[in-house]
Coordinates of C-alpha atoms in Angstrom, one line a residue:
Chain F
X14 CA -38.1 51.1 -29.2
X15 CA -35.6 54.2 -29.5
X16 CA -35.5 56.1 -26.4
X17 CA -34.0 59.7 -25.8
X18 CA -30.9 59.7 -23.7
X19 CA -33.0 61.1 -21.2
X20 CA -35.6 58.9 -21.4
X21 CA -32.6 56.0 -20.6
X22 CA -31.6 57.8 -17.9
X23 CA -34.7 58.0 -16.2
X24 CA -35.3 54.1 -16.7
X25 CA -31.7 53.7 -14.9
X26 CA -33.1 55.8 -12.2
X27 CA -36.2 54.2 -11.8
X28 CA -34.8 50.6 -12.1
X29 CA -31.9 51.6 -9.8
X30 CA -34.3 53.5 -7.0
X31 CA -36.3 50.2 -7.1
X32 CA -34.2 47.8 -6.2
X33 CA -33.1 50.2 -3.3
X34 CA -36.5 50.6 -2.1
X35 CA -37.1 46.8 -2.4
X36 CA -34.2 46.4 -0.7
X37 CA -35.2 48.5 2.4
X38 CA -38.8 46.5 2.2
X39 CA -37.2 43.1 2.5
X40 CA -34.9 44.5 5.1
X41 CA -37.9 46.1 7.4
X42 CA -39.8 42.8 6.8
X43 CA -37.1 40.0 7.9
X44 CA -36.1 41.9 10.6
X45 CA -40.5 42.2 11.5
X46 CA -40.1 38.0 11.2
X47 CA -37.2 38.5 13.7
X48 CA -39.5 40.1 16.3
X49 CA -42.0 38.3 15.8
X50 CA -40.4 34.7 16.7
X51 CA -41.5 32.4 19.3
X52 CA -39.4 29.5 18.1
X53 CA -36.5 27.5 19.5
X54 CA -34.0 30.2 19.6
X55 CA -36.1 33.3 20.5
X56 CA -34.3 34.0 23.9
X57 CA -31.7 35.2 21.6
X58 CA -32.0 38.9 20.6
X59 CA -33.6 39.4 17.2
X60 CA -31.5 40.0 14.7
X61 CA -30.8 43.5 12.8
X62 CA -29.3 44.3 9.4
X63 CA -25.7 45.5 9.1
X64 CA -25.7 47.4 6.0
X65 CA -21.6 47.9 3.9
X66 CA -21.2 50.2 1.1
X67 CA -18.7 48.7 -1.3
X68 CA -17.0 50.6 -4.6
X69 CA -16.0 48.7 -7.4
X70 CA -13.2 51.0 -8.6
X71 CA -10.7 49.6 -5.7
X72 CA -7.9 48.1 -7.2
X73 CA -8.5 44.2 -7.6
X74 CA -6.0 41.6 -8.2
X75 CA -8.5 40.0 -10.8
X76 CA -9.1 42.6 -12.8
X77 CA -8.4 42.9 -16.4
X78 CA -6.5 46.3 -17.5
X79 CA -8.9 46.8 -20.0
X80 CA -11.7 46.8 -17.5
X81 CA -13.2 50.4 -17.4
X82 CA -16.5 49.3 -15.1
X83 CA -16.9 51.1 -11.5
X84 CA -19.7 51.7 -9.5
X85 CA -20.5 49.9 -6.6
X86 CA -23.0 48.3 -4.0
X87 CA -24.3 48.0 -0.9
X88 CA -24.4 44.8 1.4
X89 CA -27.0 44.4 4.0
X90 CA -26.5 40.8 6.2
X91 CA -28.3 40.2 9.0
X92 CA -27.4 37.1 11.8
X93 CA -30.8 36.6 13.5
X94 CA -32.5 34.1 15.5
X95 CA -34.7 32.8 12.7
X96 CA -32.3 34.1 10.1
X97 CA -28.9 32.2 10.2
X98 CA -27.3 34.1 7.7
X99 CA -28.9 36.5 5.5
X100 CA -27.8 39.2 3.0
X101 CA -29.8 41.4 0.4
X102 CA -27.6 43.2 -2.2
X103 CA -28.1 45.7 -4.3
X104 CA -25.1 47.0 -6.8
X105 CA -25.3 49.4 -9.8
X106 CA -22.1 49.6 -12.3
X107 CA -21.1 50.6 -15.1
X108 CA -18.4 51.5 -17.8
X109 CA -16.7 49.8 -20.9
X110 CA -16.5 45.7 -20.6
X111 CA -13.1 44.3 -21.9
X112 CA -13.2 43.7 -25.0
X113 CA -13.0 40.0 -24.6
X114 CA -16.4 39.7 -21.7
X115 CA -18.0 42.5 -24.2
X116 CA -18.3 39.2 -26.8
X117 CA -20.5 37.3 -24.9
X118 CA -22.8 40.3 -23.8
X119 CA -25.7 41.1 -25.8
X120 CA -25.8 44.2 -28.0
X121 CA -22.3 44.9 -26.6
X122 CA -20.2 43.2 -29.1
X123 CA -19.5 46.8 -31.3
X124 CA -20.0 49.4 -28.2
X125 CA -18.2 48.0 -25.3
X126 CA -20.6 50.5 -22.8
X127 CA -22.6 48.5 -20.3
X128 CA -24.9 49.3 -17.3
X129 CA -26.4 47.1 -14.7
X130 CA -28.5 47.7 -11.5
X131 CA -30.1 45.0 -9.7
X132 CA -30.8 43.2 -6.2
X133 CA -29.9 39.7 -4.8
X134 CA -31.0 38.1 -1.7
X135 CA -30.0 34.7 -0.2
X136 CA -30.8 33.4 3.3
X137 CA -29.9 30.5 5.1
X138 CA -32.4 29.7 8.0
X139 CA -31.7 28.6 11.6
X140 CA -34.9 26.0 11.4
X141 CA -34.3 23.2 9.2
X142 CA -37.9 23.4 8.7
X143 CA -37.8 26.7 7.2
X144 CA -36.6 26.7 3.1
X145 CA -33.5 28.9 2.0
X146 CA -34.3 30.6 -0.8
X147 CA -32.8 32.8 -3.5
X148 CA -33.6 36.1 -5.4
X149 CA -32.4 38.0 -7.6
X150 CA -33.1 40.9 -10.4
X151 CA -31.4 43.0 -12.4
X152 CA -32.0 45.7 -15.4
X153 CA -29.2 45.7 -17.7
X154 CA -28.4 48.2 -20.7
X155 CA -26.0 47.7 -23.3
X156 CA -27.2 48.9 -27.2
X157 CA -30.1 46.7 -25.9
X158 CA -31.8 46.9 -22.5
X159 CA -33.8 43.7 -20.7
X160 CA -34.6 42.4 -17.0
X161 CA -33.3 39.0 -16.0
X162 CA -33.8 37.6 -12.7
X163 CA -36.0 34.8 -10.6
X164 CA -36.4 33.4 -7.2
X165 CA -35.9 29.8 -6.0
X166 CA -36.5 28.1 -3.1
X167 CA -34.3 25.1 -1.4
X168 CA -36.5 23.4 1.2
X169 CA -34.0 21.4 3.9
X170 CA -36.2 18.8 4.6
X171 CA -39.0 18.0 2.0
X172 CA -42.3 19.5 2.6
X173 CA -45.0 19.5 -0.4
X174 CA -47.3 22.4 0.9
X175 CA -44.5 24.2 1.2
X176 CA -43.6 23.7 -2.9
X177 CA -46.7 24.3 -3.7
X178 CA -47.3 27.4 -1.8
X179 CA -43.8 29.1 -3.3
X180 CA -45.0 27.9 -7.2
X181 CA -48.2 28.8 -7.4
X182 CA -47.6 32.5 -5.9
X183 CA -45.4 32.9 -9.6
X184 CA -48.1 31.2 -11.5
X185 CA -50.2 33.4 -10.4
X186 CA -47.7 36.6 -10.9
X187 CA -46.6 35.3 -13.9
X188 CA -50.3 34.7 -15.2
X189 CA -50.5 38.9 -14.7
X190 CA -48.2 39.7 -17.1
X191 CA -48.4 39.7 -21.0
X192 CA -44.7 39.7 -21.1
X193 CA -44.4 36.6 -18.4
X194 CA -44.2 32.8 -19.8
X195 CA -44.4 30.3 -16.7
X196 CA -44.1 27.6 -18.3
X197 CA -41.2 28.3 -20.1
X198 CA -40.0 30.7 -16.5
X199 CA -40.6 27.5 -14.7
X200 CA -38.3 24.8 -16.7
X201 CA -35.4 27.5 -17.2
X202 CA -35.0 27.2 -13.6
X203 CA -35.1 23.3 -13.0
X204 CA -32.7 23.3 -15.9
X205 CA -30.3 26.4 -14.6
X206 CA -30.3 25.1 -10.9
X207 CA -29.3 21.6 -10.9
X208 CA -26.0 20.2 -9.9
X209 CA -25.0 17.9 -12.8
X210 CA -22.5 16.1 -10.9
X211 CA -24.5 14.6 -8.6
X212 CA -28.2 14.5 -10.7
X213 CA -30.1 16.2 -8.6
X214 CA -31.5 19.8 -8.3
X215 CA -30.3 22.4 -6.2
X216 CA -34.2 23.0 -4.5
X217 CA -37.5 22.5 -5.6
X218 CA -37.2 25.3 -8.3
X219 CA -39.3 28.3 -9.2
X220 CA -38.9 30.6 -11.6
X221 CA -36.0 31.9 -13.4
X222 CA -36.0 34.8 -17.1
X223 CA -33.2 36.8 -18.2
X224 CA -32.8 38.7 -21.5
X225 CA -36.2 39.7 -21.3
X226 CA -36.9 42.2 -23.6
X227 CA -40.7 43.0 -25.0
X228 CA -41.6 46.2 -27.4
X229 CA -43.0 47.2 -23.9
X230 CA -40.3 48.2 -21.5
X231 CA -42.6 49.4 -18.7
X232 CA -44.2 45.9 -19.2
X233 CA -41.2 44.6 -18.8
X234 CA -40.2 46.5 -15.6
X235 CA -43.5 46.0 -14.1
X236 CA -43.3 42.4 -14.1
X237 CA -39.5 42.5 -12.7
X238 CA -41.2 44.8 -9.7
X239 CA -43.8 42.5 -9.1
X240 CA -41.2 39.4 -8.9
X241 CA -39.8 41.0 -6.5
X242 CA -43.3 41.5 -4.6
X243 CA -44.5 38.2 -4.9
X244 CA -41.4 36.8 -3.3
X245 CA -41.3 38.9 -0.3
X246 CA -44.9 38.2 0.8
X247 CA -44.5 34.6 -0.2
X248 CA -41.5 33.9 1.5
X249 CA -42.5 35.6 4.5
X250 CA -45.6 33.7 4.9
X251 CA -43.6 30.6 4.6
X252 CA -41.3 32.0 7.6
X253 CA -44.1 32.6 9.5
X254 CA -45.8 28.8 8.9
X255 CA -42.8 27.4 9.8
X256 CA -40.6 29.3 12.3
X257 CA -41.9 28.4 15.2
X258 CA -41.7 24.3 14.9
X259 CA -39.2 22.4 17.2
X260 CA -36.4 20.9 14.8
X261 CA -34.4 17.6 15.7
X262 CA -30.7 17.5 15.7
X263 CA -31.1 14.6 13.0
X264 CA -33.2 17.6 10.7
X265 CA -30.5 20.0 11.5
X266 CA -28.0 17.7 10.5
X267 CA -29.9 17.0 7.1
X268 CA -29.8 20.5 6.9
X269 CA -25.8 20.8 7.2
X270 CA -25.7 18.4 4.2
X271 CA -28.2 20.2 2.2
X272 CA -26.4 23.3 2.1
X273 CA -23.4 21.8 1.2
X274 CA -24.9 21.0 -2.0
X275 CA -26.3 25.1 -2.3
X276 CA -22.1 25.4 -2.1
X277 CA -21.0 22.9 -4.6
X278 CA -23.9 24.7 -6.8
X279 CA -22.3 28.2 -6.5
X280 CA -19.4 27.4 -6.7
X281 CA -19.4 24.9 -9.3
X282 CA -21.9 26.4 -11.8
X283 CA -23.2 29.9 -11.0
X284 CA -22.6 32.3 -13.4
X285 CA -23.0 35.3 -11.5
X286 CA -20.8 33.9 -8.6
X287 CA -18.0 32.5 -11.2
X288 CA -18.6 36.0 -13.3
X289 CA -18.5 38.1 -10.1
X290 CA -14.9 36.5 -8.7
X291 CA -12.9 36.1 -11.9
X292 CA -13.2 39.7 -13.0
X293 CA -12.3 41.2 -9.4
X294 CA -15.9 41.9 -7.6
X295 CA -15.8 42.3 -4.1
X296 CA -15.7 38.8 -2.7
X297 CA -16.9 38.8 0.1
X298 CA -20.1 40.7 -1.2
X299 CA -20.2 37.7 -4.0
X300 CA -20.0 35.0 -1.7
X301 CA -22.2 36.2 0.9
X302 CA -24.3 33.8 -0.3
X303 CA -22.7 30.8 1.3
X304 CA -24.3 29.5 4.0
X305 CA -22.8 29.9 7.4
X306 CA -22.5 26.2 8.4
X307 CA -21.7 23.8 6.3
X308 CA -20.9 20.0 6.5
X309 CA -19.4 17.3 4.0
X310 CA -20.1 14.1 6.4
Chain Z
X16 CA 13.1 6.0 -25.0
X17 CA 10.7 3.1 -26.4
X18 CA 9.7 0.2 -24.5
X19 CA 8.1 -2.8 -25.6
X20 CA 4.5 -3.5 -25.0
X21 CA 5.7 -6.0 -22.3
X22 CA 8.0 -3.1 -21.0
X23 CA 5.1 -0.7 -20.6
X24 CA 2.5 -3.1 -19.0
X25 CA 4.9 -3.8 -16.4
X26 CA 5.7 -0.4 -15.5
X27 CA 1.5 0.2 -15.5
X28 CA 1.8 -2.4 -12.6
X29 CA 5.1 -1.5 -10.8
X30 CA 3.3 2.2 -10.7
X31 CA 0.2 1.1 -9.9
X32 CA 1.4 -1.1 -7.2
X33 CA 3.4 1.3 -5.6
X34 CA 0.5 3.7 -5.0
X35 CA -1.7 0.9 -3.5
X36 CA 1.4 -0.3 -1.2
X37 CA 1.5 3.6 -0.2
X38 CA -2.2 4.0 -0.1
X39 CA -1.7 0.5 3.0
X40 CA 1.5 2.6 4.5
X41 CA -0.8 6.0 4.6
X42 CA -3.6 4.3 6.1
X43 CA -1.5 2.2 8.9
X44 CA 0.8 5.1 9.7
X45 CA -2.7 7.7 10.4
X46 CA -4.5 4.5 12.5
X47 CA -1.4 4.6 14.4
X48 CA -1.7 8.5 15.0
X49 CA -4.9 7.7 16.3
X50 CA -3.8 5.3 18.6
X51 CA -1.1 7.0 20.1
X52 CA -3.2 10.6 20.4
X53 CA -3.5 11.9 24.0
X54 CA -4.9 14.9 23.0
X55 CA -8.3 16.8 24.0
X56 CA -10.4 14.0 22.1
X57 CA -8.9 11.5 23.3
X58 CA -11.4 9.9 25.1
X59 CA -13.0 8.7 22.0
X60 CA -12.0 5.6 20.7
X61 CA -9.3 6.5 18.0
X62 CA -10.5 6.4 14.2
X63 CA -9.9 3.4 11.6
X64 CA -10.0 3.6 7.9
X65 CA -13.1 2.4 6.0
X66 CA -12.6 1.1 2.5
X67 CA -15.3 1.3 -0.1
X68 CA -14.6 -0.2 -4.4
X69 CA -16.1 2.2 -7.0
X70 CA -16.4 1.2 -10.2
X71 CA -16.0 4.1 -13.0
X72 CA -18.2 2.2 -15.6
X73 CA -21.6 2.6 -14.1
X74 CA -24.3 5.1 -15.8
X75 CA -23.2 8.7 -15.1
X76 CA -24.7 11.9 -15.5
X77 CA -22.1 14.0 -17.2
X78 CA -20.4 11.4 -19.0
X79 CA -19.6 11.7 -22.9
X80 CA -21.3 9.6 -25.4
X81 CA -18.0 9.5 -26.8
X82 CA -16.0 8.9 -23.3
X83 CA -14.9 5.0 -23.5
X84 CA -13.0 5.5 -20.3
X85 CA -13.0 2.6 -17.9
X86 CA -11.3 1.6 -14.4
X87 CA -11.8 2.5 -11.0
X88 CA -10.4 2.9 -7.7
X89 CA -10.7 2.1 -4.0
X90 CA -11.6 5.2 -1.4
X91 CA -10.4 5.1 2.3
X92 CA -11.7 6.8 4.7
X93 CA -11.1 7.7 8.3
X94 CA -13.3 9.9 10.7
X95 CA -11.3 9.7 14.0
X96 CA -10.1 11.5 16.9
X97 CA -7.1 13.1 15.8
X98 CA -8.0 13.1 11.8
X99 CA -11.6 15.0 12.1
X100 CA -11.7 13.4 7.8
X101 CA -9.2 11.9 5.7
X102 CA -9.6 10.4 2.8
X103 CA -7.0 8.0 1.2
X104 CA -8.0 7.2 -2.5
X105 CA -6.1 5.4 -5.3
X106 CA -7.6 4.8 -9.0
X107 CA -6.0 3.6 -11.9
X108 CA -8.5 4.4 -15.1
X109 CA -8.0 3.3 -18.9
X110 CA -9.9 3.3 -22.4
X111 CA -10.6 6.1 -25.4
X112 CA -10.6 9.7 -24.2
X113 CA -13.4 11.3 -26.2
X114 CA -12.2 13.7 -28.6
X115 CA -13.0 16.8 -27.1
X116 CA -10.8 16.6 -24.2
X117 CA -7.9 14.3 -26.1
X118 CA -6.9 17.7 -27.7
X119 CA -5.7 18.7 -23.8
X120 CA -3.7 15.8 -23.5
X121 CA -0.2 15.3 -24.2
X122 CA 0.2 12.4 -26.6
X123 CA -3.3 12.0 -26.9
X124 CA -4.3 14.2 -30.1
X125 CA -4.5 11.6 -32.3
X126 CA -4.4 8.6 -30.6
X127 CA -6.9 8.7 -27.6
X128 CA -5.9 5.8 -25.7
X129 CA -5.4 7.2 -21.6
X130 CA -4.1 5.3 -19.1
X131 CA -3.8 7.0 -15.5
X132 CA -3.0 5.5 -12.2
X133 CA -2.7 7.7 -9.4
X134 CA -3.1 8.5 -5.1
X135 CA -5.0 11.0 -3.6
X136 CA -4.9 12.2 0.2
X137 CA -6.2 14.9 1.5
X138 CA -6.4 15.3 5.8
X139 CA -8.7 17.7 7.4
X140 CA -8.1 17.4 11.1
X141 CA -9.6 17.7 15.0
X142 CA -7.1 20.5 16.2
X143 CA -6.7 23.9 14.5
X144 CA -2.9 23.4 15.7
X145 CA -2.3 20.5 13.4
X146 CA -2.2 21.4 9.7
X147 CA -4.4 20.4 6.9
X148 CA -2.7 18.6 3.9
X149 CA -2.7 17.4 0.6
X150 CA -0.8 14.9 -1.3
X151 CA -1.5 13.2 -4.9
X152 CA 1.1 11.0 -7.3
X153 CA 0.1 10.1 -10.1
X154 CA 1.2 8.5 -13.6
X155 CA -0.1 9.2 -16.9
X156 CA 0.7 7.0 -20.3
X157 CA -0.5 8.4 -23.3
X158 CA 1.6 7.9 -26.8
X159 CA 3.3 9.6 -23.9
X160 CA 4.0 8.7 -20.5
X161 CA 4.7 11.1 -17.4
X162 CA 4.5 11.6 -13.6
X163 CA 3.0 14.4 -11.7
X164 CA 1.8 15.3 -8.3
X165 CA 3.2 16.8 -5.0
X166 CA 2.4 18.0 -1.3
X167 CA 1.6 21.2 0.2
X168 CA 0.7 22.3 3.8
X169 CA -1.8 24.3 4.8
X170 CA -1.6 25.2 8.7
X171 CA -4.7 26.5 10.4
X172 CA -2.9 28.9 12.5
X173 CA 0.5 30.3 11.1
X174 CA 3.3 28.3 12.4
X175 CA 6.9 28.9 11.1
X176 CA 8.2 26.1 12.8
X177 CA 6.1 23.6 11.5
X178 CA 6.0 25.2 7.5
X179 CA 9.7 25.1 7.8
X180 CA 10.0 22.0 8.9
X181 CA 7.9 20.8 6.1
X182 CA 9.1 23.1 2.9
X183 CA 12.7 21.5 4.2
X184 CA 11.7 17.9 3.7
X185 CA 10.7 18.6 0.2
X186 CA 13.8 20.3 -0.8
X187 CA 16.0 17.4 0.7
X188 CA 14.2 15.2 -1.3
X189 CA 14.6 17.3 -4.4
X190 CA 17.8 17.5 -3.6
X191 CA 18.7 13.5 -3.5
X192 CA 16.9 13.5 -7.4
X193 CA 18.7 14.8 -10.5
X194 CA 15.2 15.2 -11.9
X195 CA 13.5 17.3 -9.4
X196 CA 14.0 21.3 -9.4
X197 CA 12.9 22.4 -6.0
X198 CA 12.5 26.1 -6.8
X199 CA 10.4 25.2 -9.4
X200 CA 8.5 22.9 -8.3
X201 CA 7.6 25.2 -4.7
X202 CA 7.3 28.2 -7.1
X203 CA 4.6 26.2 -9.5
X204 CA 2.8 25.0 -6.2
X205 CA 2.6 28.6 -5.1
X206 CA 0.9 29.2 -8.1
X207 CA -1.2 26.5 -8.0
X208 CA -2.8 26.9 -5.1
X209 CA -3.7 31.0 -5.0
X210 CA -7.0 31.8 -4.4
X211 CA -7.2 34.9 -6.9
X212 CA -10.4 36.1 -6.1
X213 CA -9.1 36.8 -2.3
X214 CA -5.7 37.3 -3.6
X215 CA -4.4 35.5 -0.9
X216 CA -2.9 31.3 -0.9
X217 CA -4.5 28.2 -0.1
X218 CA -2.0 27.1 2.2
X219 CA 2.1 27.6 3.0
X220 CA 2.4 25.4 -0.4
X221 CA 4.6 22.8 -0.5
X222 CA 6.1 20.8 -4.3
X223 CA 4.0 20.8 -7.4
X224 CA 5.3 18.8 -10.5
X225 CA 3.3 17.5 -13.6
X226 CA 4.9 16.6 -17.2
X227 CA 7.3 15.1 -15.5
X228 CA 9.2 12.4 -18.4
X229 CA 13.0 13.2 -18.3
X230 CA 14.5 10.5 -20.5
X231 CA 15.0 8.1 -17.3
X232 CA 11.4 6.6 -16.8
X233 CA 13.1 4.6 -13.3
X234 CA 14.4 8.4 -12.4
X235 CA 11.4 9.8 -12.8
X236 CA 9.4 6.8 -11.0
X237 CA 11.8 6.6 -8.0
X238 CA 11.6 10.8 -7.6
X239 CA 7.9 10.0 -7.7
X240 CA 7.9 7.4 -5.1
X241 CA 10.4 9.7 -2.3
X242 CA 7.8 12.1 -2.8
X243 CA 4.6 10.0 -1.2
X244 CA 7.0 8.6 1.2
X245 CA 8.5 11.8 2.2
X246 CA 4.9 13.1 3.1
X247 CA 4.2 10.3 5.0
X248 CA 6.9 10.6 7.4
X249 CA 7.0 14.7 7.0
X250 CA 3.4 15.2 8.0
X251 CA 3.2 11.5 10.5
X252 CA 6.1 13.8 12.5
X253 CA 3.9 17.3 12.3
X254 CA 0.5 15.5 13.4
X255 CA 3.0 14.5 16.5
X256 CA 4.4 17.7 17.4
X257 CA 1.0 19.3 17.5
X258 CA -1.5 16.8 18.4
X259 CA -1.7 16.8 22.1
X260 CA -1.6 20.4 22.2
X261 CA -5.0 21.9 23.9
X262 CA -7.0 24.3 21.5
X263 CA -9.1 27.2 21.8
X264 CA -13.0 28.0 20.8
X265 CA -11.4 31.0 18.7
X266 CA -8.9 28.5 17.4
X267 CA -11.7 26.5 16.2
X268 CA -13.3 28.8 14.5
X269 CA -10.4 30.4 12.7
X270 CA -9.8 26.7 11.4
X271 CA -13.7 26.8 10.5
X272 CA -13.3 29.8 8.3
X273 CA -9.8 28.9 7.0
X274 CA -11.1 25.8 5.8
X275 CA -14.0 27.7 3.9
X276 CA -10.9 28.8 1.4
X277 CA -10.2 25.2 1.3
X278 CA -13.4 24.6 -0.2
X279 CA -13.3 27.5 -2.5
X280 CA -10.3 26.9 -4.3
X281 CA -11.5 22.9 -4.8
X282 CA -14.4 24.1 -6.1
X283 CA -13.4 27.2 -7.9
X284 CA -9.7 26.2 -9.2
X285 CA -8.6 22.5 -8.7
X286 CA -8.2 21.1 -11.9
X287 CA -8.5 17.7 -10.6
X288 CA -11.6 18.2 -9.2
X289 CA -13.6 19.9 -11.3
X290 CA -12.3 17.6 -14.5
X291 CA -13.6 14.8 -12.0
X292 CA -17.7 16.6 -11.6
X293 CA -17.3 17.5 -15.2
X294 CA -16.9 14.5 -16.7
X295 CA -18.8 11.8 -14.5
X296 CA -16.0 10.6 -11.8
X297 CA -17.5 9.6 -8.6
X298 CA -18.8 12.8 -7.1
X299 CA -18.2 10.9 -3.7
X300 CA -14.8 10.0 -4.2
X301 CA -13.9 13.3 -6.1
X302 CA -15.3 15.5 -3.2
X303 CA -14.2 13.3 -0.4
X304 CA -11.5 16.7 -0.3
X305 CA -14.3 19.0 1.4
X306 CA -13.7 18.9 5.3
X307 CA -16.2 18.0 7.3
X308 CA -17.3 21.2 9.0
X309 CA -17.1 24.6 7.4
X310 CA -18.0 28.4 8.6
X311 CA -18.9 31.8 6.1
X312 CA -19.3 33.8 9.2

């Protein structure tokens, strides 16, 4: 559907001022979790959200001269008592991709003009008994426009309630929305997060779309917004169910492992990460999602 | 300079030899380092080397139909008081490259037949005022036939005594070998091992060589051989300078983080390793490299 250039810019707007205000919602709510702790560690001060504005236009050794894209982001990372390590991104740029990157880009391949807004969360939890987990969407417009994005979650310690809690909240979203295929949202990420090299999946899965792109783009959008939802509430009842359980140094140590394999995964075969350093993002917003312990026994 | 079949099955074994009889000199010289610590950790009982056979011909993931590769090699490894990880690995693996990634092989366009015998060692260690390190020899027969490898250094605390003393070694040595070009060989390690997204090195470097088949095989094999030897006796003397030296908690840490960028480049960059994950190698003895303990604050 042909939109008027304002009509585009009001859907970068809206897209954009969502993921902000999702942003400040999953922020308010982690650091509510924080409070609200009675576990193991909760003579430690809860923890608060630092928040980093970064620009993309500094000069980076990784950049290619034909690069035109700036913009920028903003990191928020919190350090708590029930969250380890947690940041929540949100980053909008925008310009004319290299020539080369424009290839591989959707509707891009001609006119070289690109826009992208979206969020990303990761947080790596002081319980071993509590999941990591992973979000992330994102509204991207080249001569085409679609939403891509998903949420994952990478138990430490295997826990079935748990599992099923965290898939059938995105049955149930995905079961809401016309555009939404579950089935098909649900194998893309089993097949998209799995480490190859050692034949086994990064987490238990969930759900993972990109490139989606109905004749409805509100449709579209609406679903991407309620993604979003669905995984705050979700997760956060999963915090609560879980963050105030005694762990075992053995558990803790299972988790040290685990997350090592959440390394070898990003680093290995993420595209955003392996996108994100070789053309000159900000690394240290792009690898925020490492986890802040790690061991290789 | 053609050799007979009989020529080249016995140079196979004369290099293949030589980096098991290093692989026994590595592993007695480091239990020896052990024994003699009287460091911070020293009442612990000091580390010995563990030895497990891997076979490369068992079922793997992320093999090639079409890969008729074969071999295997021996892993040693040491979790001790003085070396917090070190693993000591030789393999020597032979058979049909498939197709694909014959075309990246010198000598091996046409005819795929590979043949590869090599030592790996990389040290991650207790004290932040004892370096980290990395050495690997190798030889390669295709229709061709070649040596590669080298050293580098990576302190956890800048030291200009100690990266001296070690870039110092390796020019003597390059020095005592008509084959060897120092400057090139530190300036193609510097290069090597950059970490581009942080635009900053792995280490202080050290010698990197590959391709290297000058028309004196026993040159090129003896050059090969000062190299491992070299290390041993460079890096055996800087574990001694620095090992009894008390440390700090910030000292710690820094070598926490530092060794983060360590895990990085391996995973982002090293050839070696990601050829190994890519293609089925033993994920165990291919990331044996990662340290043991590692901090994204």
């Amino acid at each position: 559907m042909k939109e008027s250039t304002d009509g585009i810019a009001k859907r970068k707007d809206d897209a954009a001022n969502w993921f902000a205000g999702l942003r400040d919602q999953i922020c308010n709510e982690f650091e509510a979790l924080e409070d609200a702790s009675r576990g193991p560690l909760s003579d430690r001060p809860p923890g608060r959200f630092e928040r980093r504005i970064w620009e993309r236009d500094e000069e980076k050794p990784n950049r290619a001269p034909s690069d035109g894209m700036t913009g920028g982001g903003e990191m928020s990372v919190m350090k708590g008592r029930v969250f380890e390590k947690v940041g929540v991104n949100i980053s909008t740029v925008f310009g004319d991709l290299s020539p080369q990157y424009a290839k591989e880009i959707p509707g891009a391949e001609t006119d070289h003009r690109f826009w992208a807004s979206g969020i990303s969360v990761v947080a790596h939890m002081q319980s071993p008994l509590v999941p990591a987990v992973h979000m992330n969407t994102r509204h991207i417009m080249t001569t085409k426009a679609w939403f891509g994005g998903g949420a994952d979650l990478t138990p430490m310690i295997a826990n079935d309630s748990d599992s099923n809690f965290f898939h059938s909240a995105f049955e149930k979203v995905c079961g809401k929305h016309e555009v939404a295929d579950y089935e098909r949202f649900k194998k893309w990420c089993d097949e998209y997060f799995y480490l190859k090299h050692r034949n086994e999946p990064r987490g238990i899965g969930g759900i993972f779309f990109d490139y989606l792109e109905s004749s409805d783009w509100r449709a579209d959008f609406a679903f991407t917004r309620d993604v979003g939802s669905v995984f705050l509430s979700t997760y956060s009842s999963l915090v609560r169910r879980n963050f105030d359980k005694g762990w075992t140094d053995a558990q803790r140590a299972q988790q040290l492992v685990k997350r090592g394999r959440y390394v070898e995964f990003n680093l290995l075969y993420d595209r955003g990460t392996r996108f994100g350093l070789m053309t000159g993002g900000n690394p240290e917003a792009v690898l925020m999602s490492l986890p802040p312990e790690v061991h290789w026994p």
